[in-house]
Coordinates of C-alpha atoms and ligand atoms in Angstrom, one line a residue:
X747 CA 15.9 8.3 21.6
X748 CA 18.9 10.4 22.8
X749 CA 19.2 13.8 20.8
X750 CA 22.6 15.1 20.3
X751 CA 22.7 18.8 19.5
X752 CA 26.1 18.9 17.9
X753 CA 25.2 18.0 14.4
X754 CA 26.6 20.0 11.8
X755 CA 28.6 18.0 9.2
X756 CA 26.1 16.4 7.1
X757 CA 24.5 18.6 4.5
X758 CA 21.4 17.6 2.8
X759 CA 21.0 19.1 -0.7
X760 CA 17.6 19.2 -2.1
X761 CA 17.3 19.0 -5.8
X762 CA 14.1 20.7 -6.8
X763 CA 13.4 18.9 -9.8
X764 CA 9.7 18.6 -9.7
X765 CA 9.3 22.4 -8.6
X766 CA 11.8 23.8 -11.2
X767 CA 10.2 21.7 -14.1
X768 CA 6.5 22.3 -13.3
X769 CA 4.5 25.3 -12.8
X770 CA 4.0 26.6 -9.3
X771 CA 1.0 28.5 -7.7
X772 CA 1.7 32.1 -8.0
X773 CA 0.2 33.0 -4.6
X774 CA 2.6 31.9 -1.7
X775 CA -0.1 32.7 1.2
X776 CA -1.4 29.7 2.8
X777 CA -5.4 29.8 2.6
X778 CA -7.8 27.1 1.1
X779 CA -8.5 27.7 -2.5
X780 CA -8.7 26.6 -6.0
X781 CA -5.3 26.6 -7.7
X782 CA -5.6 26.7 -11.5
X783 CA -2.7 26.1 -13.9
X784 CA -0.4 24.8 -11.3
X785 CA 1.2 21.7 -10.2
X786 CA 2.0 22.8 -6.6
X787 CA 2.0 25.4 -4.0
X788 CA 4.9 26.5 -1.8
X789 CA 4.0 26.2 1.8
X790 CA 5.6 26.0 5.2
X791 CA 5.0 23.0 7.5
X792 CA 3.4 24.0 10.6
X793 CA 5.6 24.1 13.7
X794 CA 4.8 21.3 16.3
X795 CA 4.8 22.1 19.9
X796 CA 6.9 19.2 21.3
X797 CA 8.1 17.0 18.5
X798 CA 9.5 13.5 19.6
X799 CA 10.9 10.7 17.5
X800 CA 8.9 7.7 18.1
X801 CA 10.5 5.4 15.4
X802 CA 12.9 5.2 12.5
X803 CA 13.2 2.6 9.7
X804 CA 16.7 1.8 9.9
X805 CA 16.4 0.3 6.3
X806 CA 14.9 3.5 4.8
X807 CA 17.7 5.5 6.8
X808 CA 20.4 3.3 4.9
X809 CA 18.6 3.5 1.6
X810 CA 18.7 7.4 1.4
X811 CA 22.0 7.5 2.9
X812 CA 21.3 9.3 6.3
X813 CA 24.0 8.6 9.0
X814 CA 23.4 7.6 12.6
X815 CA 24.7 10.8 13.8
X816 CA 22.3 12.7 11.7
X817 CA 19.2 10.6 12.6
X818 CA 20.1 11.3 16.3
X819 CA 20.4 15.1 15.8
X820 CA 18.2 17.8 16.7
X821 CA 18.4 18.8 12.9
X822 CA 16.8 15.6 11.7
X823 CA 13.9 16.0 14.3
X824 CA 13.3 19.4 13.0
X825 CA 13.4 18.2 9.4
X826 CA 10.9 15.2 9.8
X827 CA 8.5 17.3 12.2
X828 CA 8.5 20.3 10.0
X829 CA 9.8 22.4 13.1
X830 CA 12.3 24.1 10.8
X831 CA 13.2 24.2 7.1
X832 CA 16.6 22.9 6.9
X833 CA 19.3 23.2 4.2
X834 CA 18.1 24.5 0.9
X835 CA 14.4 23.0 1.3
X836 CA 11.7 24.7 -0.5
X837 CA 8.7 22.7 0.9
X838 CA 5.4 22.6 -1.3
X839 CA 1.9 20.7 -1.5
X840 CA 1.2 19.1 -4.8
X841 CA -2.1 19.9 -6.7
X842 CA -4.0 16.9 -8.1
X843 CA -7.6 16.0 -8.8
X844 CA -9.3 12.7 -8.7
X845 CA -12.4 10.6 -9.0
X846 CA -13.5 9.5 -5.5
X847 CA -15.8 6.4 -5.0
X848 CA -16.5 6.7 -8.8
X849 CA -17.5 10.2 -8.9
X850 CA -15.5 13.3 -10.2
X851 CA -14.3 15.2 -7.3
X852 CA -12.4 18.0 -9.0
X853 CA -9.4 19.6 -7.4
X854 CA -8.0 17.8 -4.3
X855 CA -4.3 18.1 -3.7
X856 CA -2.0 17.6 -0.8
X857 CA -4.4 18.6 2.1
X858 CA -2.1 17.5 4.7
X859 CA 1.1 16.4 3.0
X860 CA 4.2 18.5 2.2
X861 CA 7.0 17.8 0.0
X862 CA 10.3 18.6 1.5
X863 CA 12.1 18.0 -1.7
X864 CA 14.1 15.5 -3.6
X865 CA 17.5 14.1 -2.6
X866 CA 19.8 11.8 -4.6
X867 CA 21.8 8.9 -3.1
X868 CA 23.6 6.0 -4.8
X869 CA 22.2 7.5 -8.2
X870 CA 18.6 7.3 -7.0
X871 CA 16.3 10.0 -6.4
X872 CA 14.1 10.1 -3.5
X873 CA 11.3 12.4 -2.6
X874 CA 10.8 13.1 1.1
X875 CA 7.2 14.2 2.2
X876 CA 5.6 14.9 5.5
X877 CA 2.1 13.6 6.1
X878 CA 0.3 15.5 8.8
X879 CA 2.5 18.7 8.9
X880 CA -0.3 21.1 8.8
X881 CA -2.9 22.8 6.4
X882 CA -2.1 23.7 2.7
X883 CA -4.1 25.5 -0.1
X884 CA -5.6 22.2 -0.6
X885 CA -6.9 21.3 2.9
X886 CA -10.4 22.2 2.2
X887 CA -12.3 22.1 5.5
X888 CA -9.8 19.8 7.3
X889 CA -6.8 20.6 9.5
X890 CA -4.0 19.3 7.7
X891 CA -3.0 17.1 10.4
X892 CA -2.7 13.3 11.1
X893 CA -3.2 11.5 14.3
X894 CA -1.0 8.9 16.0
X895 CA -3.1 5.7 15.3
X896 CA -3.3 6.4 11.5
X897 CA 0.5 7.4 11.3
X898 CA 1.7 4.2 13.0
X899 CA -0.6 2.2 10.6
X900 CA 1.1 4.2 7.7
X901 CA 4.6 3.8 9.0
X902 CA 4.3 0.0 9.9
X903 CA 2.5 -1.0 6.9
X904 CA 4.6 0.8 4.5
X905 CA 7.7 -1.1 5.7
X906 CA 5.8 -4.3 6.1
X907 CA 4.7 -4.1 2.5
X908 CA 8.1 -3.5 1.2
X909 CA 9.4 -6.5 3.1
X910 CA 6.7 -8.5 1.5
X911 CA 7.9 -7.5 -1.9
X912 CA 5.0 -5.3 -2.8
X913 CA 5.8 -1.9 -4.6
X914 CA 5.1 0.7 -2.1
X915 CA 6.1 4.0 -0.8
X916 CA 8.5 3.9 2.2
X917 CA 8.3 5.4 5.6
X918 CA 11.4 6.9 7.2
X919 CA 10.0 8.3 10.5
X920 CA 7.3 8.5 12.8
X921 CA 7.2 11.3 15.1
X922 CA 4.6 12.7 17.6
X923 CA 4.0 16.5 17.3
X924 CA 3.0 17.1 21.0
X925 CA -0.2 18.6 19.7
X926 CA -3.8 17.4 20.1
X927 CA -6.0 16.8 17.1
X928 CA -9.8 16.5 17.1
X929 CA -11.1 13.6 15.4
X930 CA -14.6 11.8 15.3
X931 CA -13.4 8.4 14.6
X932 CA -16.7 6.7 13.5
X933 CA -18.2 9.9 12.1
X934 CA -21.0 9.5 14.6
X935 CA -20.9 12.5 16.6
X936 CA -18.4 11.5 19.2
X937 CA -15.4 13.6 18.5
X938 CA -12.4 13.3 20.9
X939 CA -8.9 14.9 21.2
X940 CA -6.2 12.6 19.8
X941 CA -2.3 12.8 19.7
X942 CA -1.0 14.3 16.7
X943 CA 1.9 12.6 14.6
X944 CA 3.7 13.0 11.4
X945 CA 5.1 10.3 9.0
X946 CA 8.0 11.1 6.6
X947 CA 7.2 9.2 3.5
X948 CA 9.6 8.3 0.7
X949 CA 8.8 7.5 -2.9
X950 CA 10.4 8.3 -6.3
X951 CA 7.8 10.9 -6.7
X952 CA 4.1 11.5 -5.3
X953 CA 2.8 11.9 -8.7
X954 CA -0.7 10.3 -9.0
X955 CA -3.4 9.6 -11.6
X956 CA -5.1 12.6 -10.3
X957 CA -2.1 14.8 -11.2
X958 CA -2.9 14.2 -14.8
X959 CA -6.5 14.2 -14.3
X960 CA -6.1 17.9 -12.9
X961 CA -4.5 19.5 -15.8
X962 CA -6.8 17.5 -18.3
X963 CA -10.0 18.5 -16.7
X964 CA -9.0 22.2 -16.9
X965 CA -8.2 21.6 -20.7
X966 CA -4.6 22.8 -19.7
X967 CA -2.9 20.8 -22.4
X968 CA 0.3 22.6 -22.1
X969 CA 0.9 21.7 -18.5
X970 CA -0.5 18.2 -19.1
X971 CA 2.3 17.7 -21.6
X972 CA 4.8 19.1 -19.4
X973 CA 3.8 16.8 -16.6
X974 CA 3.8 13.7 -18.7
X975 CA 7.3 14.7 -20.2
X976 CA 8.6 15.3 -16.8
X977 CA 7.4 11.9 -15.4
X978 CA 8.6 10.1 -18.5
X979 CA 12.1 11.7 -18.6
X980 CA 12.8 11.0 -14.9
X981 CA 10.8 7.9 -14.2
X982 CA 10.1 6.1 -17.2
X983 CA 13.5 6.5 -18.7
X984 CA 13.3 3.2 -20.6
X985 CA 10.8 5.0 -23.1
X986 CA 12.8 6.1 -26.0
X987 CA 10.2 7.0 -28.7
X988 CA 8.9 10.2 -29.3
X989 CA 5.4 11.9 -30.3
X990 CA 2.3 10.4 -29.3
X991 CA 4.0 6.9 -29.2
X992 CA 5.8 8.1 -26.2
X993 CA 2.6 8.7 -24.3
X994 CA 1.0 5.4 -25.4
X995 CA 4.1 3.5 -24.2
X996 CA 3.9 5.6 -20.9
X997 CA 0.3 4.5 -20.3
X998 CA 1.2 1.0 -21.0
X999 CA 3.9 0.9 -18.5
X1000 CA 1.7 2.5 -15.8
X1001 CA -0.8 -0.1 -16.6
X1002 CA 1.7 -3.0 -16.2
X1003 CA 3.1 -1.7 -13.0
X1004 CA -0.4 -1.0 -11.6
X1005 CA -1.4 -4.6 -12.6
X1006 CA 1.7 -6.1 -11.1
X1007 CA 1.1 -4.2 -7.8
X1008 CA -2.5 -5.6 -7.7
X1009 CA -1.4 -9.0 -8.2
X1010 CA 0.8 -8.5 -5.2
X1011 CA -2.0 -7.2 -3.1
X1012 CA -4.1 -10.3 -3.9
X1013 CA -1.1 -12.4 -3.1
X1014 CA -0.6 -11.2 0.4
X1015 CA -4.4 -10.4 1.3
X1016 CA -4.2 -6.6 1.3
X1017 CA -7.2 -4.4 0.8
X1018 CA -6.1 -0.9 0.2
X1019 CA -9.6 0.5 1.1
X1020 CA -9.7 3.8 -0.8
X1021 CA -8.6 3.3 -4.3
X1022 CA -9.6 6.6 -5.5
X1023 CA -7.5 7.9 -8.4
X1024 CA -5.9 10.5 -6.2
X1025 CA -4.6 7.5 -4.3
X1026 CA -3.1 5.8 -7.4
X1027 CA 0.5 6.3 -7.9
X1028 CA 1.9 7.0 -11.4
X1029 CA 4.9 4.5 -10.4
X1030 CA 2.3 1.6 -9.7
X1031 CA 3.4 1.7 -6.0
X1032 CA 1.0 1.3 -3.0
X1033 CA 0.2 4.7 -1.7
X1034 CA -1.9 6.3 1.1
X1035 CA -2.3 4.0 3.8
X1036 CA -5.8 4.8 5.3
X1037 CA -8.5 2.4 6.1
X1038 CA -6.6 -0.5 4.6
X1039 CA -6.8 -4.2 6.0
X1040 CA -5.4 -7.6 5.6
X1041 CA -7.7 -10.5 4.9
X1042 CA -8.1 -12.9 7.9
X1043 CA -10.8 -15.3 6.7
X1044 CA -10.8 -15.3 3.1
X1045 CA -13.7 -13.1 1.9
X1046 CA -13.6 -11.3 -1.6
X1047 CA -16.4 -9.2 -0.4
X1048 CA -14.6 -7.7 2.6
X1049 CA -13.3 -4.2 2.8
X1050 CA -12.0 -2.7 6.1
X1051 CA -13.4 0.7 5.1
X1052 CA -16.8 1.7 6.9
X1053 CA -17.1 4.6 4.6
X1054 CA -17.4 2.1 1.8
X1055 CA -19.6 -0.5 3.8
X1056 CA -22.7 0.0 1.4
X1057 CA -21.3 -0.5 -2.0
X1058 CA -18.1 -2.2 -0.9
X1059 CA -16.5 -0.6 -4.2
X1060 CA -12.9 -1.3 -3.0
X1061 CA -13.5 -4.8 -1.6
X1062 CA -10.8 -7.3 -1.8
X1063 CA -12.1 -9.3 -4.8
X1064 CA -12.8 -6.0 -6.7
X1065 CA -9.3 -4.3 -6.6
X1066 CA -8.3 -5.5 -10.2
X1067 CA -11.4 -4.1 -11.7
X1068 CA -11.0 -0.7 -9.9
X1069 CA -7.4 -0.6 -11.0
X1070 CA -8.8 -0.9 -14.6
X1071 CA -11.6 1.5 -14.0
X1072 CA -8.9 3.9 -12.7
X1073 CA -6.7 3.3 -15.7
X1074 CA -9.6 4.3 -17.9
X1075 CA -9.6 7.6 -16.1
X1076 CA -5.9 8.0 -16.6
X1077 CA -6.4 7.1 -20.4
X1078 CA -9.0 9.9 -20.6
X1079 CA -6.8 12.4 -19.0
X1080 CA -3.8 11.5 -21.2
X1081 CA -6.1 11.3 -24.4
X1082 CA -5.4 15.0 -25.5
X1083 CA -1.8 13.9 -25.9
X1084 CA -2.4 11.1 -28.2
X1085 CA -5.8 12.1 -29.8
X1086 CA -6.5 8.5 -30.8
X1087 CA -8.6 6.2 -28.7
X1088 CA -7.7 3.0 -30.1
X1089 CA -4.1 2.3 -28.7
X1090 CA -5.3 3.2 -25.3
X1091 CA -8.4 1.0 -25.7
X1092 CA -6.0 -1.8 -26.8
X1093 CA -4.0 -1.6 -23.6
X1094 CA -7.1 -1.4 -21.5
X1095 CA -8.7 -4.4 -23.3
X1096 CA -5.8 -6.5 -22.7
X1097 CA -5.5 -5.6 -19.0
X1098 CA -8.2 -8.0 -17.6
X1099 CA -6.8 -11.0 -19.7
X1100 CA -3.3 -10.2 -18.7
X1101 CA -4.4 -9.9 -14.9
X1102 CA -6.2 -13.4 -15.1
X1103 CA -3.1 -14.9 -16.4
X1104 CA -0.9 -13.2 -13.9
X1105 CA -3.4 -14.1 -11.0
X1106 CA -3.6 -17.6 -11.9
X1107 CA 0.3 -17.8 -12.3
X1108 CA 0.4 -16.2 -8.8
X1109 CA -2.0 -18.6 -7.4
X1110 CA 0.0 -21.7 -8.7
X1111 CA 3.1 -20.2 -7.0
X1112 CA 1.1 -19.8 -3.7
X1113 CA 0.1 -23.7 -4.2
X1114 CA 3.7 -24.4 -4.8
X1115 CA 2.9 -26.0 -8.0
X1116 CA 5.0 -25.5 -11.3
X1117 CA 3.6 -27.6 -13.9
X1118 CA 0.2 -28.5 -15.4
X1119 CA -1.4 -25.2 -15.1
X1120 CA -4.0 -24.4 -17.7
X1121 CA -5.9 -27.7 -17.4
X1122 CA -6.0 -27.4 -13.8
X1123 CA -7.1 -23.7 -13.4
X1124 CA -10.6 -25.1 -12.0
X1125 CA -8.6 -26.1 -9.0
X1126 CA -7.9 -22.5 -8.0
X1127 CA -11.6 -21.7 -8.4
X1128 CA -12.5 -24.6 -6.2
X1129 CA -10.1 -23.6 -3.5
X1130 CA -11.5 -20.0 -3.5
X1131 CA -14.9 -21.3 -3.2
X1132 CA -13.9 -23.6 -0.3
X1133 CA -12.0 -21.0 1.5
X1134 CA -15.0 -18.7 1.4
X1135 CA -17.5 -21.3 2.4
X1136 CA -15.4 -22.2 5.5
X1137 CA -14.2 -19.4 7.5
X1138 CA -10.5 -20.0 6.7
X1139 CA -7.7 -17.6 7.4
X1140 CA -5.9 -16.7 4.1
X1141 CA -2.4 -16.4 5.5
X1142 CA -2.2 -19.4 7.7
X1143 CA -3.9 -21.5 5.1
X1144 CA -1.5 -20.9 2.4
X1145 CA 1.5 -21.0 4.8
X1146 CA 0.6 -24.2 6.2
X1147 CA 0.6 -26.0 2.7
X1148 CA 4.4 -26.0 3.4
X1149 CA 3.8 -29.0 5.7
X1150 CA 2.1 -31.2 3.1
X1151 CA 3.9 -34.3 1.8
X1152 CA 3.3 -36.1 -1.5
X1153 CA 2.6 -39.2 0.7
X1154 CA 0.0 -37.5 2.7
X1155 CA -3.6 -38.5 2.9
X1156 CA -6.3 -36.2 2.4
X1157 CA -6.8 -36.7 6.3
X1158 CA -3.4 -35.6 7.0
X1159 CA -3.7 -32.5 4.8
X1160 CA -7.0 -31.5 6.6
X1161 CA -5.2 -31.7 9.9
X1162 CA -2.2 -29.9 8.8
X1163 CA -4.4 -26.9 7.8
X1164 CA -7.0 -27.3 10.5
X1165 CA -5.4 -24.4 12.3
X1166 CA -6.4 -21.9 9.6
X1167 CA -10.2 -22.8 10.2
X1168 CA -11.9 -20.2 12.4
X1169 CA -14.5 -22.9 13.3
X1170 CA -12.9 -26.2 12.9
X1171 CA -15.7 -28.0 14.7
X1172 CA -18.0 -26.9 11.9
X1173 CA -15.8 -28.4 9.2
X1174 CA -17.9 -31.6 9.0
X1175 CA -20.4 -33.5 6.5
X1176 CA -20.5 -31.9 3.1
X1177 CA -18.0 -29.0 3.8
X1178 CA -15.4 -31.8 5.0
X1179 CA -16.0 -33.6 1.8
X1180 CA -15.4 -30.6 -0.5
X1181 CA -12.1 -30.4 1.2
X1182 CA -11.3 -33.9 0.9
X1183 CA -12.1 -33.7 -2.8
X1184 CA -9.9 -30.7 -3.1
X1185 CA -7.0 -32.1 -1.4
X1186 CA -7.3 -35.3 -3.4
X1187 CA -6.7 -33.5 -6.4
X1188 CA -4.1 -31.4 -5.1
X1189 CA -2.2 -34.5 -3.9
X1190 CA -2.7 -35.9 -7.3
X1191 CA -0.8 -32.9 -8.9
X1192 CA 1.9 -32.8 -6.2
X1193 CA 2.7 -36.6 -6.9
X1194 CA 3.3 -35.5 -10.6
X1195 CA 5.7 -32.7 -9.6
X1196 CA 9.3 -32.9 -10.0
X1197 CA 10.0 -31.0 -7.0
X1198 CA 10.6 -32.7 -3.7
X1199 CA 8.5 -32.0 -0.5
X1200 CA 11.4 -29.8 0.7
X1201 CA 11.8 -27.9 -2.5
X1202 CA 8.3 -27.1 -2.7
X1203 CA 8.2 -26.2 1.0
X1204 CA 10.8 -23.3 0.4
X1205 CA 9.0 -22.3 -2.7
X1206 CA 5.7 -21.9 -0.7
X1207 CA 7.6 -20.1 2.1
X1208 CA 9.0 -17.6 -0.4
X1209 CA 5.4 -16.4 -1.6
X1210 CA 3.1 -17.0 1.3
X1211 CA 4.1 -14.9 4.1
X1212 CA 4.2 -16.2 7.8
X1213 CA 3.4 -12.9 9.3
X1214 CA 1.4 -9.8 8.1
X1215 CA 0.2 -6.7 9.8
X1216 CA -3.2 -8.0 10.9
X1217 CA -5.5 -5.3 11.9
X1218 CA -5.8 -6.3 15.4
X1219 CA -1.8 -6.4 15.8
X1220 CA -1.5 -2.7 14.4
X1221 CA -4.6 -1.8 16.8
X1222 CA -2.8 -3.3 19.8
X1223 CA 0.5 -1.4 19.2
X1224 CA -1.7 1.7 18.8
X1225 CA -3.3 1.3 22.2
X1226 CA 0.0 0.9 23.9
X1227 CA 1.5 3.8 21.9
X1228 CA -1.3 6.0 23.1
X1229 CA 0.0 5.6 26.6
X1230 CA 3.4 6.3 25.2
X1231 CA 4.6 2.7 25.3
X1232 CA 6.1 2.1 21.9
X1233 CA 7.4 -1.4 22.5
X1234 CA 4.9 -3.1 20.3
X1235 CA 5.6 -0.5 17.4
X1236 CA 9.2 -1.8 17.7
X1237 CA 8.3 -5.4 18.0
X1238 CA 5.9 -5.4 14.9
X1239 CA 8.4 -3.4 12.7
X1240 CA 11.0 -6.0 13.5
X1241 CA 8.7 -8.9 13.1
X1242 CA 7.7 -7.7 9.6
X1243 CA 11.2 -7.1 8.4
X1244 CA 11.2 -10.9 7.7
X1245 CA 7.6 -11.7 7.0
X1246 CA 8.7 -15.0 5.1
X1247 CA 10.9 -16.4 7.9
X1248 CA 9.7 -18.6 10.7
X1249 CA 11.0 -16.5 13.6
X1250 CA 10.0 -18.7 16.4
X1251 CA 10.6 -16.1 18.9
X1252 CA 7.4 -14.4 17.3
X1253 CA 5.3 -17.4 16.9
X1254 CA 2.6 -15.8 18.7
X1255 CA 1.9 -13.5 15.8
X1256 CA 1.0 -16.5 13.6
X1257 CA -2.3 -16.6 14.8
X1258 CA -5.8 -16.1 13.6
X1259 CA -7.7 -12.9 14.5
X1260 CA -8.9 -13.2 18.1
X1261 CA -12.4 -13.4 19.0
X1262 CA -12.3 -10.0 20.6
X1263 CA -11.1 -8.3 17.6
X1264 CA -13.8 -9.5 15.3
X1265 CA -16.2 -6.4 15.5
X1266 CA -13.8 -4.1 17.1
X1267 CA -13.1 -0.6 15.5
X1268 CA -9.6 -0.5 14.3
X1269 CA -9.2 -4.2 14.5
X1270 CA -11.7 -5.4 11.8
X1271 CA -13.2 -2.1 10.5
X1272 CA -11.9 1.4 9.8
X1273 CA -13.1 4.8 8.7
X1274 CA -11.3 7.3 6.5
X1275 CA -10.8 9.3 9.7
X1276 CA -7.1 9.9 10.1
Ligands
AMP2333 P1 -7.4 10.4 1.2 O1 -8.9 9.7 1.3 O2 -6.9 10.4 2.8 O3 -6.5 10.0 0.4 O4 -7.7 12.0 1.3 C1 -8.5 12.5 0.2 C2 -8.1 14.0 0.2 O5 -8.5 14.8 1.3 C3 -6.6 14.3 -0.2 O6 -6.7 15.5 -0.9 C4 -6.1 14.6 1.1 O7 -5.0 15.5 1.3 C5 -7.3 15.4 1.9 N1 -7.3 15.1 3.4 C6 -7.6 14.0 4.1 N2 -7.2 14.2 5.5 C7 -7.0 15.5 5.5 C8 -6.9 16.4 6.8 N3 -6.9 16.0 8.0 N4 -6.5 17.7 6.4 C9 -6.5 18.2 5.2 N5 -6.7 17.4 4.0 C10 -7.0 16.0 4.4
MG2334 MG1 -4.9 10.5 -0.6

């Protein structure tokens, strides 16, 4: 990237909405501490030694209205590396608490994230946040930094998720800091130096469930109310009622958004990996890309997160339950503003039922079927059973359903999805029979559908991505990037701009996880180390 140093024209004006509406820490010194009765602490990003721009999301650049000149300027690099505080920015780290792996963890806060401020473009407010820009009062015993591998994963996945139609934070830029960071990747006593990096994330705000838990746990009802009112009046503007009804409605909307997000995760085969309440956005958008992963063979018990290998609390098939568990914590946190359990319980009690309905609706869409739903719901359960019994690639299986014709035989169907089987030679005998049985029923339903094969094909292609950011793909890009070759970061970013398109030039990425990646760190499993 060529840096032009003559940038002077564009002026970014930060709005300071969060900071002026919510209480700040009274101490401005940057040392690790408990910060009571404050939503954030002002803090200066650490100055990196040799910041270099690695990648920009052109889409996010356009979304927030940054010009090409600005993106290529030294000022931009200073902004997104934290090297200099530009314009009227007053960076801060947010305070929040949370439940981690089911246990109350008390104050957590942005240990290595720093909000630069909010900007407005096309009547939309965007908060810019640097991740990995140095220690804050919330860093506890950690260094406030982020390494290249986890930053590449966050940058690519944020954008991939957006292009898949999954609600998410965005990522504007990825830079390397030129500094070395010490990490013990598998927490097994093998620390090594890694390259430091910073991602500039974008979201309406970075308010989390844990932001509300913080004030509630401190019995600070005044600030709890302030935060709820702030969130509603800025981000849940459709809520027009007042009094406790307002907070009930708010909770209901958060529950709905969260549920919709989880249905999307299940649709595309995404496993978040660390669904702690501090990692749950109040907007119901995916946030904090850490040891996430994508299903390769369908396995509801799979989690990529080695830190969660024992309990598998955050496994693929448990994400809706955990979302509900997290919503219980949010309900508890908001309770002092409502002082009535019943309306909150009603919302929580309908969550599972609504989720099941949405889930089956979504699965029918993945199958390309528009009619005859309720009475055929067992077909979905049977399919999931089959997918689990036979090691079957989740993405490839659903995508290849686009090839099936109403006039096909069950044998035709099997041969069309055969590519999705990890061990096709083992699909024989009773397993093959269960697949025959399943496809026979599927074909019966297809024949009753009014949609033509072609119409169904485009329906299937619009909900079943052809390309997702498989763990081995990200890992391959990371290994090259560690040698300062960013070509694969670019390629995967470009590929994942259009995950539902065929893109024949990228056909090689429409492939099952290769065998070498099966047990490889970064390719199939990840720790929280980042
Ligand atoms: P996470 O599991 O990544 O969401 O992190 C949980 C908490 O640990 C949050 O409060 C983070 O800000 C903090 N944290 C994670 N990594 C670091 C780090 N390298 N330095 C400081 N704080 C961190
Ligand atoms: Mg987090």
